[in-house]
PDB file of C-alpha atoms in Angstrom:
ATOM      1  CA  MET A  16      21.619  15.216 172.389  1.00 49.00           C
ATOM      2  CA  LEU A  17      22.222  16.655 168.961  1.00 52.00           C
ATOM      3  CA  THR A  18      25.121  18.747 170.532  1.00 61.00           C
ATOM      4  CA  ASN A  19      26.654  15.527 171.286  1.00 69.00           C
ATOM      5  CA  TYR A  20      26.044  13.725 167.721  1.00 67.00           C
ATOM      6  CA  THR A  21      27.274  16.844 166.081  1.00 83.00           C
ATOM      7  CA  SER A  22      30.639  17.073 168.172  1.00 89.00           C
ATOM      8  CA  GLU A  23      31.185  13.296 167.167  1.00 91.00           C
ATOM      9  CA  SER A  24      30.439  13.494 163.480  1.00 92.00           C
ATOM     10  CA  VAL A  25      32.752  16.842 163.363  1.00 93.00           C
ATOM     11  CA  ILE A  26      35.432  14.590 165.104  1.00 94.00           C
ATOM     12  CA  ASP A  27      34.626  11.431 162.854  1.00 95.00           C
ATOM     13  CA  ALA A  28      34.620  13.941 159.669  1.00 96.00           C
ATOM     14  CA  SER A  29      37.805  15.718 160.659  1.00 96.00           C
ATOM     15  CA  GLY A  30      39.478  11.963 160.660  1.00 96.00           C
ATOM     16  CA  LEU A  31      38.084  10.969 157.513  1.00 97.00           C
ATOM     17  CA  ALA A  32      39.241  14.294 155.549  1.00 97.00           C
ATOM     18  CA  GLN A  33      42.798  13.732 157.169  1.00 97.00           C
ATOM     19  CA  SER A  34      42.693  10.361 156.031  1.00 97.00           C
ATOM     20  CA  ILE A  35      41.906  11.021 152.506  1.00 97.00           C
ATOM     21  CA  ILE A  36      44.594  14.089 152.138  1.00 98.00           C
ATOM     22  CA  ASP A  37      46.855  11.488 153.265  1.00 98.00           C
ATOM     23  CA  MET A  38      46.145   9.137 150.842  1.00 97.00           C
ATOM     24  CA  ILE A  39      46.021  11.653 148.287  1.00 98.00           C
ATOM     25  CA  GLN A  40      49.577  13.447 149.230  1.00 97.00           C
ATOM     26  CA  SER A  41      51.393   9.740 148.801  1.00 97.00           C
ATOM     27  CA  LYS A  42      50.617  10.020 145.175  1.00 98.00           C
ATOM     28  CA  ALA A  43      53.122  11.555 142.712  1.00 98.00           C
ATOM     29  CA  PHE A  44      52.334  15.285 141.977  1.00 98.00           C
ATOM     30  CA  ASP A  45      50.981  14.719 138.681  1.00 98.00           C
ATOM     31  CA  GLU A  46      50.982  12.351 135.795  1.00 97.00           C
ATOM     32  CA  ASN A  47      54.055  13.842 134.198  1.00 97.00           C
ATOM     33  CA  THR A  48      55.881  13.596 137.371  1.00 97.00           C
ATOM     34  CA  VAL A  49      54.857   9.750 138.051  1.00 95.00           C
ATOM     35  CA  SER A  50      58.176   8.361 136.390  1.00 94.00           C
ATOM     36  CA  GLU A  51      60.261  11.535 136.382  1.00 95.00           C
ATOM     37  CA  PRO A  52      60.675  15.356 137.292  1.00 95.00           C
ATOM     38  CA  VAL A  53      59.468  18.171 135.121  1.00 95.00           C
ATOM     39  CA  TRP A  54      61.218  21.331 135.307  1.00 96.00           C
ATOM     40  CA  VAL A  55      58.333  24.172 133.987  1.00 97.00           C
ATOM     41  CA  PRO A  56      55.094  23.900 135.094  1.00 97.00           C
ATOM     42  CA  ASP A  57      53.743  23.842 131.335  1.00 97.00           C
ATOM     43  CA  SER A  58      54.890  20.322 131.514  1.00 97.00           C
ATOM     44  CA  LEU A  59      52.115  19.392 133.848  1.00 98.00           C
ATOM     45  CA  THR A  60      48.776  18.577 132.898  1.00 98.00           C
ATOM     46  CA  THR A  61      46.421  21.084 131.609  1.00 98.00           C
ATOM     47  CA  ALA A  62      43.994  22.357 133.909  1.00 97.00           C
ATOM     48  CA  ILE A  63      40.941  21.518 131.782  1.00 97.00           C
ATOM     49  CA  LYS A  64      42.179  17.729 132.000  1.00 97.00           C
ATOM     50  CA  LEU A  65      42.908  17.406 135.705  1.00 98.00           C
ATOM     51  CA  GLY A  66      41.050  14.048 136.818  1.00 96.00           C
ATOM     52  CA  PRO A  67      41.666  10.307 136.259  1.00 96.00           C
ATOM     53  CA  GLU A  68      43.636   9.331 132.997  1.00 93.00           C
ATOM     54  CA  SER A  69      42.223   6.649 130.900  1.00 92.00           C
ATOM     55  CA  GLY A  70      41.768   3.227 132.779  1.00 90.00           C
ATOM     56  CA  GLU A  71      41.516   4.371 136.258  1.00 91.00           C
ATOM     57  CA  TYR A  72      38.250   3.918 137.238  1.00 89.00           C
ATOM     58  CA  GLN A  73      38.809   3.590 141.169  1.00 90.00           C
ATOM     59  CA  HIS A  74      40.681   5.459 143.526  1.00 91.00           C
ATOM     60  CA  THR A  75      43.064   2.383 143.775  1.00 91.00           C
ATOM     61  CA  ASP A  76      43.749   2.816 140.281  1.00 95.00           C
ATOM     62  CA  PHE A  77      45.083   6.711 140.956  1.00 98.00           C
ATOM     63  CA  ASP A  78      48.423   7.615 140.839  1.00 97.00           C
ATOM     64  CA  ASP A  79      48.996  11.457 140.916  1.00 98.00           C
ATOM     65  CA  ILE A  80      47.038  13.820 142.793  1.00 98.00           C
ATOM     66  CA  ASP A  81      44.460  15.161 139.884  1.00 97.00           C
ATOM     67  CA  ASP A  82      42.898  12.107 139.693  1.00 98.00           C
ATOM     68  CA  TYR A  83      40.876  12.871 142.567  1.00 98.00           C
ATOM     69  CA  ASP A  84      39.497  15.498 141.091  1.00 98.00           C
ATOM     70  CA  ASN A  85      35.470  14.706 141.308  1.00 97.00           C
ATOM     71  CA  TYR A  86      36.172  11.825 143.042  1.00 98.00           C
ATOM     72  CA  SER A  87      33.070  10.808 145.543  1.00 97.00           C
ATOM     73  CA  ALA A  88      32.585   8.001 148.290  1.00 97.00           C
ATOM     74  CA  THR A  89      30.456   7.258 150.802  1.00 98.00           C
ATOM     75  CA  VAL A  90      31.916   5.832 154.162  1.00 97.00           C
ATOM     76  CA  SER A  91      30.114   3.948 156.580  1.00 96.00           C
ATOM     77  CA  LEU A  92      30.631   4.570 160.204  1.00 94.00           C
ATOM     78  CA  ASP A  93      29.006   2.002 162.555  1.00 90.00           C
ATOM     79  CA  ARG A  94      27.828   4.384 164.977  1.00 87.00           C
ATOM     80  CA  MET A  95      27.031   7.833 162.689  1.00 91.00           C
ATOM     81  CA  GLY A  96      25.981   6.454 160.035  1.00 93.00           C
ATOM     82  CA  ASP A  97      27.135   7.462 156.032  1.00 97.00           C
ATOM     83  CA  PHE A  98      29.313  10.269 155.263  1.00 98.00           C
ATOM     84  CA  ASP A  99      29.384  11.330 151.656  1.00 98.00           C
ATOM     85  CA  ILE A 100      32.864  12.846 150.649  1.00 98.00           C
ATOM     86  CA  ASN A 101      33.497  15.118 147.626  1.00 99.00           C
ATOM     87  CA  VAL A 102      36.759  15.916 146.516  1.00 99.00           C
ATOM     88  CA  ASN A 103      38.025  18.732 144.187  1.00 98.00           C
ATOM     89  CA  VAL A 104      41.713  19.370 142.923  1.00 99.00           C
ATOM     90  CA  PHE A 105      42.480  22.376 140.844  1.00 98.00           C
ATOM     91  CA  TYR A 106      45.480  24.774 139.889  1.00 99.00           C
ATOM     92  CA  VAL A 107      45.926  27.659 142.452  1.00 99.00           C
ATOM     93  CA  SER A 108      48.352  30.817 142.380  1.00 97.00           C
ATOM     94  CA  THR A 109      51.546  29.370 143.645  1.00 91.00           C
ATOM     95  CA  LEU A 110      51.958  33.349 145.611  1.00 93.00           C
ATOM     96  CA  ASN A 111      48.125  33.039 146.460  1.00 95.00           C
ATOM     97  CA  PRO A 112      46.961  29.714 147.004  1.00 95.00           C
ATOM     98  CA  ASN A 113      43.024  31.203 147.589  1.00 95.00           C
ATOM     99  CA  ILE A 114      43.320  32.216 143.488  1.00 97.00           C
ATOM    100  CA  LYS A 115      42.380  29.388 140.934  1.00 98.00           C
ATOM    101  CA  SER A 116      44.625  29.253 138.068  1.00 98.00           C
ATOM    102  CA  SER A 117      43.671  27.890 134.740  1.00 98.00           C
ATOM    103  CA  ILE A 118      47.414  26.975 133.596  1.00 98.00           C
ATOM    104  CA  PRO A 119      49.646  24.575 134.981  1.00 98.00           C
ATOM    105  CA  THR A 120      51.054  26.049 138.149  1.00 98.00           C
ATOM    106  CA  TYR A 121      53.748  23.942 140.696  1.00 98.00           C
ATOM    107  CA  SER A 122      50.745  24.312 143.374  1.00 98.00           C
ATOM    108  CA  LYS A 123      47.687  22.103 143.465  1.00 98.00           C
ATOM    109  CA  ARG A 124      44.580  22.868 146.034  1.00 98.00           C
ATOM    110  CA  ILE A 125      42.201  20.061 147.330  1.00 98.00           C
ATOM    111  CA  GLU A 126      38.902  20.612 148.885  1.00 98.00           C
ATOM    112  CA  LEU A 127      37.223  18.021 150.469  1.00 98.00           C
ATOM    113  CA  SER A 128      33.151  18.312 150.950  1.00 98.00           C
ATOM    114  CA  ILE A 129      31.981  16.240 153.841  1.00 98.00           C
ATOM    115  CA  ILE A 130      27.887  15.406 154.241  1.00 97.00           C
ATOM    116  CA  ASN A 131      26.432  13.442 157.222  1.00 96.00           C
ATOM    117  CA  TYR A 132      22.744  13.735 158.819  1.00 92.00           C
ATOM    118  CA  SER A 133      23.740  15.037 162.162  1.00 89.00           C
ATOM    119  CA  LEU A 134      26.117  17.826 160.771  1.00 90.00           C
ATOM    120  CA  LEU A 135      24.230  21.227 160.682  1.00 88.00           C
ATOM    121  CA  ASP A 136      26.089  22.001 157.561  1.00 92.00           C
ATOM    122  CA  THR A 137      28.564  20.612 155.048  1.00 96.00           C
ATOM    123  CA  LEU A 138      32.291  20.416 156.547  1.00 96.00           C
ATOM    124  CA  LYS A 139      34.850  21.747 154.005  1.00 97.00           C
ATOM    125  CA  TYR A 140      38.147  21.112 154.218  1.00 98.00           C
ATOM    126  CA  HIS A 141      41.135  22.253 152.357  1.00 97.00           C
ATOM    127  CA  HIS A 142      44.971  21.443 151.804  1.00 98.00           C
ATOM    128  CA  ILE A 143      47.616  23.168 149.208  1.00 98.00           C
ATOM    129  CA  ILE A 144      50.414  20.378 147.913  1.00 97.00           C
ATOM    130  CA  SER A 145      53.202  22.127 146.088  1.00 96.00           C
ATOM    131  CA  TYR A 146      55.610  20.420 143.724  1.00 96.00           C
TER     132      TYR A 146
END
């Protein structure tokens, strides 16, 4: 029986992850690209300042991808209970998106971690968005 619950939780978690990635992708690439394009990576938000800007307290206030850095939420589903979701966003090397970058690049990596009581381990999802 645990196997059926685990399978159902993986399916639900995958759906939640895709939903969150879709929501994040609908935002501007960077705070500095919300209203106009940038022409060099140095014009983007610095790596240490990624995250919500002043006045952005909940995800409905977010207007760019990195506002979701350190975002967490709990989504309750009738059958499978609570899914705890954590999101991290950071710059990555444009040539190798597995390498984190301490300077702005035209690529950001979104990492989602999802926990549920019936999952055997934390599920991790990632997605690269390039400008």
